[in-house]
């Protein structure tokens, strides 16, 4: 039986441990903290799952496959609420998405802004050209999803070890112990750049979001205003109505970043809410978490062999849109580790041309 050590139990590492254990590997999964913890990028409340990726077919297919795998995981982790794109321009990113979704046979419908009130109660249609609806997209419960993946991995025989890991040649040191395996995969999120600074140039930024109190009458779809750039979802139990600004925040140390959003972030979320969902303008804040992105230059993920250590692999670069893809990326990685597929060239190490359109039209604040 081949053996693997996976370091990092975020969406990528937990999905991979689960996948490999299911394929009969002997798996040790290592993390500094219990799965779903608040310092991880995969922690916290919710993440959107959407197949729209502009004209990008690879990520469209990856998201669609991931959706199947999340549904298989079950446990209510994936809520098929639909995702509504609040489109400002007829010929923008969403039009490219719509073309690709139709070509891929993924359900999508275009509707007049007023019609979208049935998806998003209280939506103000002002300034919208139309709404693009992905009815089979939705919202994932994030920390809960990671825990469910780890639990299934354990049920499939994987061993979870809590402790800080460091590379030791081709092996993994955790305290006094050195773990060796046929494959070692470092899936350490924002910390990957610190562990392998000469190979992985990641930009780690502070991101803030606000969840507003809203009763069941405010339930509905996930939503994205790509050109805004804002995104969120209608009320989802037990978290509330989410509003988040999708520009890259300031650089941050993932070990020292705040766990709560600041006043300014909450104020601008409320301003957006007042503009787009005016009836909720005075809703109380339920919670306002902070998180971080681990950004590659071009927002493609990273998965590649370590050039100096046979059997060692690097996995990460979620770039603010990686959560949903975890199980599908893990399927690809497992296939590569099993010798059945070549690694996806777009995930390779090396220089990349800057770009962020897999996630947002927004830019970094000055
Ligand atoms: C505010 C916000 C909103 C987002 N919205 C979406 C969305 O709507 N849809 C979407 O798909 N994605 C979204 N994302 C992006 C997504 O959450 C990330 O891309 C994804 O969670 C990254 O997962 P990861 O496994 O790479 O990292 P992490 O979840 O950070 O996992 C890495 C793990 O490695 C562990 N680790 C690190 N170093 C070591 C070490 N030396 N020893 C042991 N363990 C170690 C850490 O403790 C951590 O648990 C969002 C992110 C944020 C912050």
Short mmCIF file of C-alpha atoms and ligand atoms in Angstrom, two decimals:
data_model
loop_
_atom_site.label_atom_id
_atom_site.label_comp_id
_atom_site.label_asym_id
_atom_site.label_seq_id
_atom_site.Cartn_x
_atom_site.Cartn_y
_atom_site.Cartn_z
CA UNK A 1 0.00 0.00 0.00
CA UNK A 2 1.55 3.39 -0.98
CA UNK A 3 1.90 5.89 1.87
CA UNK A 4 1.37 9.66 1.86
CA UNK A 5 1.91 12.44 4.35
CA UNK A 6 -0.28 15.49 3.72
CA UNK A 7 0.60 18.61 5.68
CA UNK A 8 -2.26 21.09 6.09
CA UNK A 9 -5.92 20.25 6.67
CA UNK A 10 -7.57 23.10 4.76
CA UNK A 11 -9.82 22.43 1.78
CA UNK A 12 -6.91 21.23 -0.35
CA UNK A 13 -5.13 19.03 2.21
CA UNK A 14 -8.29 17.61 3.81
CA UNK A 15 -9.77 16.81 0.39
CA UNK A 16 -6.54 15.13 -0.65
CA UNK A 17 -6.23 13.06 2.53
CA UNK A 18 -9.82 11.94 2.05
CA UNK A 19 -9.29 11.13 -1.62
CA UNK A 20 -6.06 9.18 -1.12
CA UNK A 21 -7.46 7.24 1.85
CA UNK A 22 -10.47 6.34 -0.31
CA UNK A 23 -8.10 5.05 -2.99
CA UNK A 24 -6.32 2.77 -0.52
CA UNK A 25 -3.28 4.89 0.41
CA UNK A 26 -1.94 4.86 3.95
CA UNK A 27 -2.41 8.52 4.86
CA UNK A 28 -1.11 10.73 7.65
CA UNK A 29 -2.66 14.20 7.72
CA UNK A 30 -0.79 16.80 9.81
CA UNK A 31 -2.02 20.20 10.95
CA UNK A 32 -0.95 22.63 13.63
CA UNK A 33 -4.57 23.01 14.75
CA UNK A 34 -7.85 21.08 14.71
CA UNK A 35 -9.52 21.03 11.25
CA UNK A 36 -11.75 24.02 10.49
CA UNK A 37 -9.83 26.36 12.83
CA UNK A 38 -10.28 30.12 12.57
CA UNK A 39 -6.71 30.96 11.44
CA UNK A 40 -6.99 28.77 8.33
CA UNK A 41 -8.17 30.25 5.07
CA UNK A 42 -10.74 27.44 4.90
CA UNK A 43 -12.19 28.26 8.32
CA UNK A 44 -15.21 30.37 9.16
CA UNK A 45 -18.76 30.35 7.92
CA UNK A 46 -19.48 30.04 4.18
CA UNK A 47 -17.99 30.03 0.66
CA UNK A 48 -19.73 30.34 -2.71
CA UNK A 49 -19.65 27.52 -5.21
CA UNK A 50 -20.15 28.86 -8.74
CA UNK A 51 -19.18 27.40 -12.08
CA UNK A 52 -18.90 30.76 -13.89
CA UNK A 53 -15.27 31.60 -14.56
CA UNK A 54 -15.50 34.01 -17.52
CA UNK A 55 -14.05 32.25 -20.58
CA UNK A 56 -12.05 29.77 -18.50
CA UNK A 57 -13.09 26.20 -19.28
CA UNK A 58 -10.64 24.45 -16.94
CA UNK A 59 -11.98 26.08 -13.77
CA UNK A 60 -15.60 25.82 -14.98
CA UNK A 61 -15.21 22.05 -15.27
CA UNK A 62 -13.27 21.83 -12.02
CA UNK A 63 -16.05 23.64 -10.13
CA UNK A 64 -18.74 21.49 -11.71
CA UNK A 65 -16.89 18.31 -10.74
CA UNK A 66 -16.26 19.67 -7.24
CA UNK A 67 -20.00 20.26 -6.84
CA UNK A 68 -20.64 16.58 -7.53
CA UNK A 69 -18.03 15.61 -4.98
CA UNK A 70 -19.40 17.96 -2.29
CA UNK A 71 -22.86 16.51 -2.91
CA UNK A 72 -21.42 13.02 -2.48
CA UNK A 73 -19.87 14.12 0.82
CA UNK A 74 -23.37 15.07 1.99
CA UNK A 75 -24.09 16.23 5.52
CA UNK A 76 -25.70 19.46 4.30
CA UNK A 77 -22.28 20.99 3.60
CA UNK A 78 -23.42 22.18 0.17
CA UNK A 79 -26.60 24.26 0.05
CA UNK A 80 -27.91 24.40 -3.51
CA UNK A 81 -29.27 27.92 -3.19
CA UNK A 82 -28.28 29.02 -6.69
CA UNK A 83 -25.96 31.94 -7.40
CA UNK A 84 -27.22 35.16 -9.01
CA UNK A 85 -24.74 37.31 -10.93
CA UNK A 86 -25.73 40.96 -10.69
CA UNK A 87 -24.64 41.98 -14.18
CA UNK A 88 -23.80 45.62 -14.92
CA UNK A 89 -22.66 45.29 -18.56
CA UNK A 90 -24.18 43.19 -21.36
CA UNK A 91 -20.79 42.25 -22.82
CA UNK A 92 -18.77 41.72 -19.64
CA UNK A 93 -17.20 38.77 -17.81
CA UNK A 94 -20.60 37.22 -17.14
CA UNK A 95 -21.42 37.07 -20.86
CA UNK A 96 -18.25 35.01 -21.36
CA UNK A 97 -19.27 32.82 -18.42
CA UNK A 98 -22.71 32.28 -19.88
CA UNK A 99 -21.24 31.16 -23.21
CA UNK A 100 -18.98 28.62 -21.50
CA UNK A 101 -21.70 27.34 -19.16
CA UNK A 102 -24.06 26.76 -22.08
CA UNK A 103 -21.33 25.02 -24.08
CA UNK A 104 -20.59 22.78 -21.08
CA UNK A 105 -24.28 21.94 -20.54
CA UNK A 106 -24.33 23.60 -17.10
CA UNK A 107 -27.76 25.06 -16.27
CA UNK A 108 -27.89 28.85 -16.47
CA UNK A 109 -30.64 31.38 -17.11
CA UNK A 110 -30.66 35.05 -17.94
CA UNK A 111 -33.43 37.11 -16.36
CA UNK A 112 -34.59 40.70 -16.07
CA UNK A 113 -33.38 42.34 -12.84
CA UNK A 114 -36.94 42.66 -11.50
CA UNK A 115 -37.49 38.93 -12.03
CA UNK A 116 -34.49 38.20 -9.80
CA UNK A 117 -36.48 39.35 -6.75
CA UNK A 118 -37.67 35.75 -6.52
CA UNK A 119 -34.03 34.71 -5.96
CA UNK A 120 -32.99 37.61 -3.76
CA UNK A 121 -35.78 39.24 -1.77
CA UNK A 122 -35.31 42.98 -1.44
CA UNK A 123 -32.88 43.28 -4.37
CA UNK A 124 -32.77 46.74 -5.89
CA UNK A 125 -32.49 46.36 -9.69
CA UNK A 126 -30.98 49.86 -10.15
CA UNK A 127 -28.09 49.89 -12.60
CA UNK A 128 -28.34 46.18 -13.45
CA UNK A 129 -28.40 45.12 -17.11
CA UNK A 130 -29.68 41.66 -16.23
CA UNK A 131 -29.18 38.84 -13.74
CA UNK A 132 -27.46 35.60 -14.68
CA UNK A 133 -28.68 32.72 -12.56
CA UNK A 134 -26.77 29.49 -11.95
CA UNK A 135 -29.54 27.42 -10.31
CA UNK A 136 -27.29 24.50 -9.40
CA UNK A 137 -24.58 26.62 -7.78
CA UNK A 138 -24.77 27.55 -4.12
CA UNK A 139 -23.13 27.98 -0.77
CA UNK A 140 -20.75 25.70 1.13
CA UNK A 141 -20.47 25.60 4.90
CA UNK A 142 -16.71 26.09 5.15
CA UNK A 143 -15.36 24.92 8.52
CA UNK A 144 -18.05 22.27 8.69
CA UNK A 145 -17.07 21.03 5.22
CA UNK A 146 -13.41 20.71 6.17
CA UNK A 147 -14.31 18.79 9.31
CA UNK A 148 -16.58 16.47 7.30
CA UNK A 149 -13.75 15.75 4.85
CA UNK A 150 -11.32 14.96 7.67
CA UNK A 151 -13.87 12.76 9.43
CA UNK A 152 -14.48 10.79 6.25
CA UNK A 153 -10.72 10.52 5.65
CA UNK A 154 -10.35 9.10 9.17
CA UNK A 155 -13.22 6.70 8.59
CA UNK A 156 -11.32 5.57 5.50
CA UNK A 157 -8.24 4.90 7.61
CA UNK A 158 -6.29 8.19 7.54
CA UNK A 159 -4.47 9.23 10.70
CA UNK A 160 -4.72 12.86 11.88
CA UNK A 161 -1.72 14.22 13.73
CA UNK A 162 -1.74 17.65 15.37
CA UNK A 163 1.59 19.45 15.42
CA UNK A 164 3.76 21.92 13.53
CA UNK A 165 5.54 20.29 10.61
CA UNK A 166 8.76 21.35 8.94
CA UNK A 167 10.49 19.96 5.88
CA UNK A 168 13.47 17.69 6.52
CA UNK A 169 14.83 16.78 3.11
CA UNK A 170 12.14 14.66 1.51
CA UNK A 171 10.51 13.91 4.88
CA UNK A 172 8.37 15.77 7.41
CA UNK A 173 9.53 16.60 10.92
CA UNK A 174 6.83 17.01 13.58
CA UNK A 175 8.52 17.66 16.91
CA UNK A 176 10.82 14.73 17.62
CA UNK A 177 9.33 12.53 14.93
CA UNK A 178 10.28 12.27 11.27
CA UNK A 179 7.54 11.04 8.93
CA UNK A 180 8.53 9.45 5.64
CA UNK A 181 6.28 8.37 2.79
CA UNK A 182 6.15 7.65 -0.94
CA UNK A 183 4.53 11.05 -1.42
CA UNK A 184 4.71 14.11 0.82
CA UNK A 185 2.32 16.93 -0.03
CA UNK A 186 2.67 20.34 1.58
CA UNK A 187 -0.81 21.95 1.43
CA UNK A 188 -0.16 24.75 3.88
CA UNK A 189 -2.21 27.63 2.49
CA UNK A 190 -0.65 31.01 3.22
CA UNK A 191 2.20 29.32 5.10
CA UNK A 192 3.39 27.52 1.95
CA UNK A 193 5.26 30.65 0.89
CA UNK A 194 7.11 30.76 4.20
CA UNK A 195 8.06 27.10 4.12
CA UNK A 196 9.32 27.27 0.52
CA UNK A 197 10.13 30.94 -0.09
CA UNK A 198 12.46 30.27 -3.00
CA UNK A 199 9.73 28.34 -4.87
CA UNK A 200 6.36 29.80 -3.87
CA UNK A 201 5.87 33.58 -4.08
CA UNK A 202 2.47 34.09 -2.43
CA UNK A 203 0.93 37.42 -1.54
CA UNK A 204 -1.09 37.12 1.69
CA UNK A 205 -3.77 39.78 2.18
CA UNK A 206 -6.29 40.68 4.90
CA UNK A 207 -9.93 40.17 3.84
CA UNK A 208 -12.95 41.28 5.83
CA UNK A 209 -16.65 40.50 5.58
CA UNK A 210 -19.88 41.23 7.40
CA UNK A 211 -22.85 39.01 8.20
CA UNK A 212 -26.07 40.82 8.96
CA UNK A 213 -28.97 39.49 10.99
CA UNK A 214 -31.84 38.57 8.66
CA UNK A 215 -34.76 36.23 9.27
CA UNK A 216 -35.93 33.30 7.13
CA UNK A 217 -37.90 35.68 4.88
CA UNK A 218 -34.50 36.85 3.61
CA UNK A 219 -33.39 33.38 2.51
CA UNK A 220 -32.34 33.10 -1.14
CA UNK A 221 -29.39 32.71 -3.45
CA UNK A 222 -25.70 33.47 -3.30
CA UNK A 223 -24.89 36.60 -5.29
CA UNK A 224 -21.91 38.20 -7.01
CA UNK A 225 -21.56 41.74 -8.30
CA UNK A 226 -18.39 40.97 -10.27
CA UNK A 227 -17.72 44.51 -11.45
CA UNK A 228 -18.60 45.96 -8.01
CA UNK A 229 -16.73 43.96 -6.82
CA UNK A 230 -18.95 42.66 -4.01
CA UNK A 231 -20.37 39.23 -3.22
CA UNK A 232 -22.30 37.44 -0.51
CA UNK A 233 -25.42 35.42 0.04
CA UNK A 234 -28.99 35.84 1.22
CA UNK A 235 -29.80 34.66 4.75
CA UNK A 236 -28.38 31.24 5.57
CA UNK A 237 -28.88 29.63 8.95
CA UNK A 238 -27.16 30.18 11.33
CA UNK A 239 -24.90 32.84 9.80
CA UNK A 240 -27.15 35.55 8.33
CA UNK A 241 -26.90 37.69 5.20
CA UNK A 242 -23.32 38.00 3.94
CA UNK A 243 -21.73 41.03 2.29
CA UNK A 244 -18.02 41.10 1.34
CA UNK A 245 -15.84 43.38 -0.75
CA UNK A 246 -13.66 41.46 -3.18
CA UNK A 247 -10.60 43.66 -3.57
CA UNK A 248 -7.24 42.36 -2.37
CA UNK A 249 -6.72 43.78 1.12
CA UNK A 250 -3.44 44.96 2.65
CA UNK A 251 -0.58 42.48 3.18
CA UNK A 252 -0.88 40.59 6.44
CA UNK A 253 0.92 38.00 8.55
CA UNK A 254 -1.48 35.01 8.72
CA UNK A 255 -0.34 34.21 12.28
CA UNK A 256 -0.93 37.75 13.53
CA UNK A 257 -3.92 38.96 11.52
CA UNK A 258 -7.06 40.06 13.34
CA UNK A 259 -9.88 37.53 13.60
CA UNK A 260 -12.51 40.28 13.39
CA UNK A 261 -13.20 42.84 10.66
CA UNK A 262 -12.64 46.53 11.41
CA UNK A 263 -15.25 49.29 11.73
CA UNK A 264 -14.45 50.72 8.29
CA UNK A 265 -15.05 47.35 6.57
CA UNK A 266 -18.40 46.97 8.35
CA UNK A 267 -19.40 50.52 7.40
CA UNK A 268 -18.70 50.00 3.70
CA UNK A 269 -20.53 46.64 3.75
CA UNK A 270 -23.56 48.43 5.20
CA UNK A 271 -23.31 51.13 2.51
CA UNK A 272 -23.37 48.45 -0.18
CA UNK A 273 -26.28 46.72 1.54
CA UNK A 274 -28.21 50.00 1.67
CA UNK A 275 -27.64 50.50 -2.06
CA UNK A 276 -28.41 46.96 -3.30
CA UNK A 277 -30.72 45.58 -0.56
CA UNK A 278 -32.19 48.81 0.88
CA UNK A 279 -34.74 47.16 3.18
CA UNK A 280 -31.84 45.61 5.10
CA UNK A 281 -29.97 48.89 5.50
CA UNK A 282 -30.53 48.95 9.28
CA UNK A 283 -30.02 45.24 9.94
CA UNK A 284 -27.87 44.44 12.95
CA UNK A 285 -24.43 42.96 12.43
CA UNK A 286 -24.47 39.27 13.37
CA UNK A 287 -20.72 38.80 13.02
CA UNK A 288 -17.85 40.34 11.09
CA UNK A 289 -14.98 37.91 10.61
CA UNK A 290 -11.60 38.56 9.01
CA UNK A 291 -9.70 36.05 6.90
CA UNK A 292 -6.76 36.10 4.48
CA UNK A 293 -6.17 35.29 0.84
CA UNK A 294 -3.06 33.43 -0.36
CA UNK A 295 -2.66 34.89 -3.83
CA UNK A 296 -0.57 33.69 -6.75
CA UNK A 297 0.30 36.33 -9.34
CA UNK A 298 -2.27 35.10 -11.86
CA UNK A 299 -4.88 33.57 -9.47
CA UNK A 300 -4.25 30.06 -10.84
CA UNK A 301 -3.70 27.45 -8.13
CA UNK A 302 -0.37 25.83 -7.49
CA UNK A 303 0.39 22.13 -7.65
CA UNK A 304 3.85 20.94 -8.62
CA UNK A 305 6.67 18.59 -7.73
CA UNK A 306 9.41 20.06 -5.56
CA UNK A 307 12.28 20.39 -8.04
CA UNK A 308 14.93 19.29 -5.52
CA UNK A 309 13.17 16.56 -3.50
CA UNK A 310 11.73 13.54 -5.30
CA UNK A 311 8.32 12.55 -3.95
CA UNK A 312 7.67 15.98 -2.44
CA UNK A 313 4.80 18.10 -3.82
CA UNK A 314 3.54 21.61 -3.19
CA UNK A 315 -0.20 22.39 -3.26
CA UNK A 316 -2.00 25.68 -2.63
CA UNK A 317 -2.33 29.20 -4.01
CA UNK A 318 -6.10 29.23 -3.47
CA UNK A 319 -6.08 32.89 -4.54
CA UNK A 320 -9.38 33.74 -2.90
CA UNK A 321 -11.40 31.20 -4.90
CA UNK A 322 -10.00 27.81 -3.94
CA UNK A 323 -12.44 26.50 -1.36
CA UNK A 324 -15.09 25.08 -3.66
CA UNK A 325 -12.50 23.37 -5.87
CA UNK A 326 -10.85 21.38 -3.03
CA UNK A 327 -12.29 17.91 -3.79
CA UNK A 328 -11.83 18.27 -7.57
CA UNK A 329 -8.25 19.50 -7.23
CA UNK A 330 -7.62 16.56 -4.88
CA UNK A 331 -8.95 14.18 -7.52
CA UNK A 332 -6.41 15.60 -9.99
CA UNK A 333 -3.58 15.46 -7.46
CA UNK A 334 -4.38 11.86 -6.52
CA UNK A 335 -4.35 10.90 -10.18
CA UNK A 336 -0.92 12.51 -10.61
CA UNK A 337 0.46 10.83 -7.46
CA UNK A 338 -0.91 7.52 -8.73
CA UNK A 339 1.02 7.99 -11.98
CA UNK A 340 -2.11 8.26 -14.15
CA UNK A 341 -2.00 11.95 -15.18
CA UNK A 342 0.52 14.73 -15.72
CA UNK A 343 0.20 17.76 -13.42
CA UNK A 344 -1.93 20.56 -14.88
CA UNK A 345 0.58 22.98 -16.51
CA UNK A 346 -1.34 26.05 -15.30
CA UNK A 347 -0.60 25.03 -11.70
CA UNK A 348 3.18 24.84 -12.29
CA UNK A 349 5.92 26.67 -10.38
CA UNK A 350 7.69 29.58 -12.02
CA UNK A 351 6.85 33.04 -13.22
CA UNK A 352 3.24 33.92 -14.01
CA UNK A 353 1.66 36.82 -15.78
CA UNK A 354 -0.34 38.95 -13.28
CA UNK A 355 -4.12 38.62 -13.48
CA UNK A 356 -7.06 38.08 -11.15
CA UNK A 357 -10.04 37.49 -13.36
CA UNK A 358 -10.67 33.96 -12.12
CA UNK A 359 -12.08 35.65 -9.03
CA UNK A 360 -12.86 39.34 -9.32
CA UNK A 361 -12.70 42.48 -11.40
CA UNK A 362 -11.44 44.34 -8.35
CA UNK A 363 -7.94 45.61 -7.79
CA UNK A 364 -5.78 46.15 -4.73
CA UNK A 365 -6.47 49.31 -2.82
CA UNK A 366 -3.64 51.84 -3.26
C1 LIG B 1 -12.97 36.07 3.02
C2 LIG B 1 -12.76 34.92 2.10
C3 LIG B 1 -13.75 34.57 1.20
C4 LIG B 1 -13.55 33.52 0.32
N1 LIG B 1 -14.59 33.18 -0.50
C5 LIG B 1 -14.47 32.08 -1.28
C6 LIG B 1 -15.59 31.63 -2.02
O1 LIG B 1 -16.67 32.23 -1.98
N2 LIG B 1 -15.45 30.52 -2.77
C7 LIG B 1 -14.28 29.82 -2.82
O2 LIG B 1 -14.22 28.80 -3.51
N3 LIG B 1 -13.19 30.22 -2.12
C8 LIG B 1 -13.26 31.33 -1.35
N4 LIG B 1 -12.20 31.75 -0.60
C9 LIG B 1 -10.88 31.12 -0.80
C10 LIG B 1 -10.71 29.82 -0.07
O3 LIG B 1 -11.25 29.92 1.23
C11 LIG B 1 -9.21 29.46 -0.06
O4 LIG B 1 -8.70 29.47 -1.38
C12 LIG B 1 -8.98 28.09 0.52
O5 LIG B 1 -9.65 27.94 1.76
C13 LIG B 1 -7.48 27.83 0.72
O6 LIG B 1 -7.33 26.57 1.34
P1 LIG B 1 -5.92 25.96 1.71
O7 LIG B 1 -6.17 24.52 2.00
O8 LIG B 1 -4.91 26.29 0.66
O9 LIG B 1 -5.43 26.77 2.99
P2 LIG B 1 -5.85 26.71 4.54
O10 LIG B 1 -7.29 26.52 4.69
O11 LIG B 1 -5.23 27.88 5.21
O12 LIG B 1 -5.16 25.38 5.07
C14 LIG B 1 -3.80 25.30 5.33
C15 LIG B 1 -3.59 24.53 6.61
O13 LIG B 1 -2.19 24.28 6.77
C16 LIG B 1 -1.88 24.32 8.13
N5 LIG B 1 -0.44 24.53 8.26
C17 LIG B 1 0.27 25.56 7.74
N6 LIG B 1 1.58 25.41 8.02
C18 LIG B 1 1.69 24.27 8.73
C19 LIG B 1 2.79 23.59 9.31
N7 LIG B 1 4.04 24.04 9.20
N8 LIG B 1 2.56 22.44 10.01
C20 LIG B 1 1.28 21.95 10.12
N9 LIG B 1 0.21 22.56 9.58
C21 LIG B 1 0.41 23.70 8.89
C22 LIG B 1 -2.72 25.47 8.66
O14 LIG B 1 -2.91 25.36 10.06
C23 LIG B 1 -4.01 25.31 7.85
O15 LIG B 1 -4.97 24.57 8.58
C24 LIG B 1 -12.34 32.81 0.30
C25 LIG B 1 -11.34 33.15 1.21
C26 LIG B 1 -11.54 34.18 2.11
C27 LIG B 1 -10.45 34.54 3.05
#
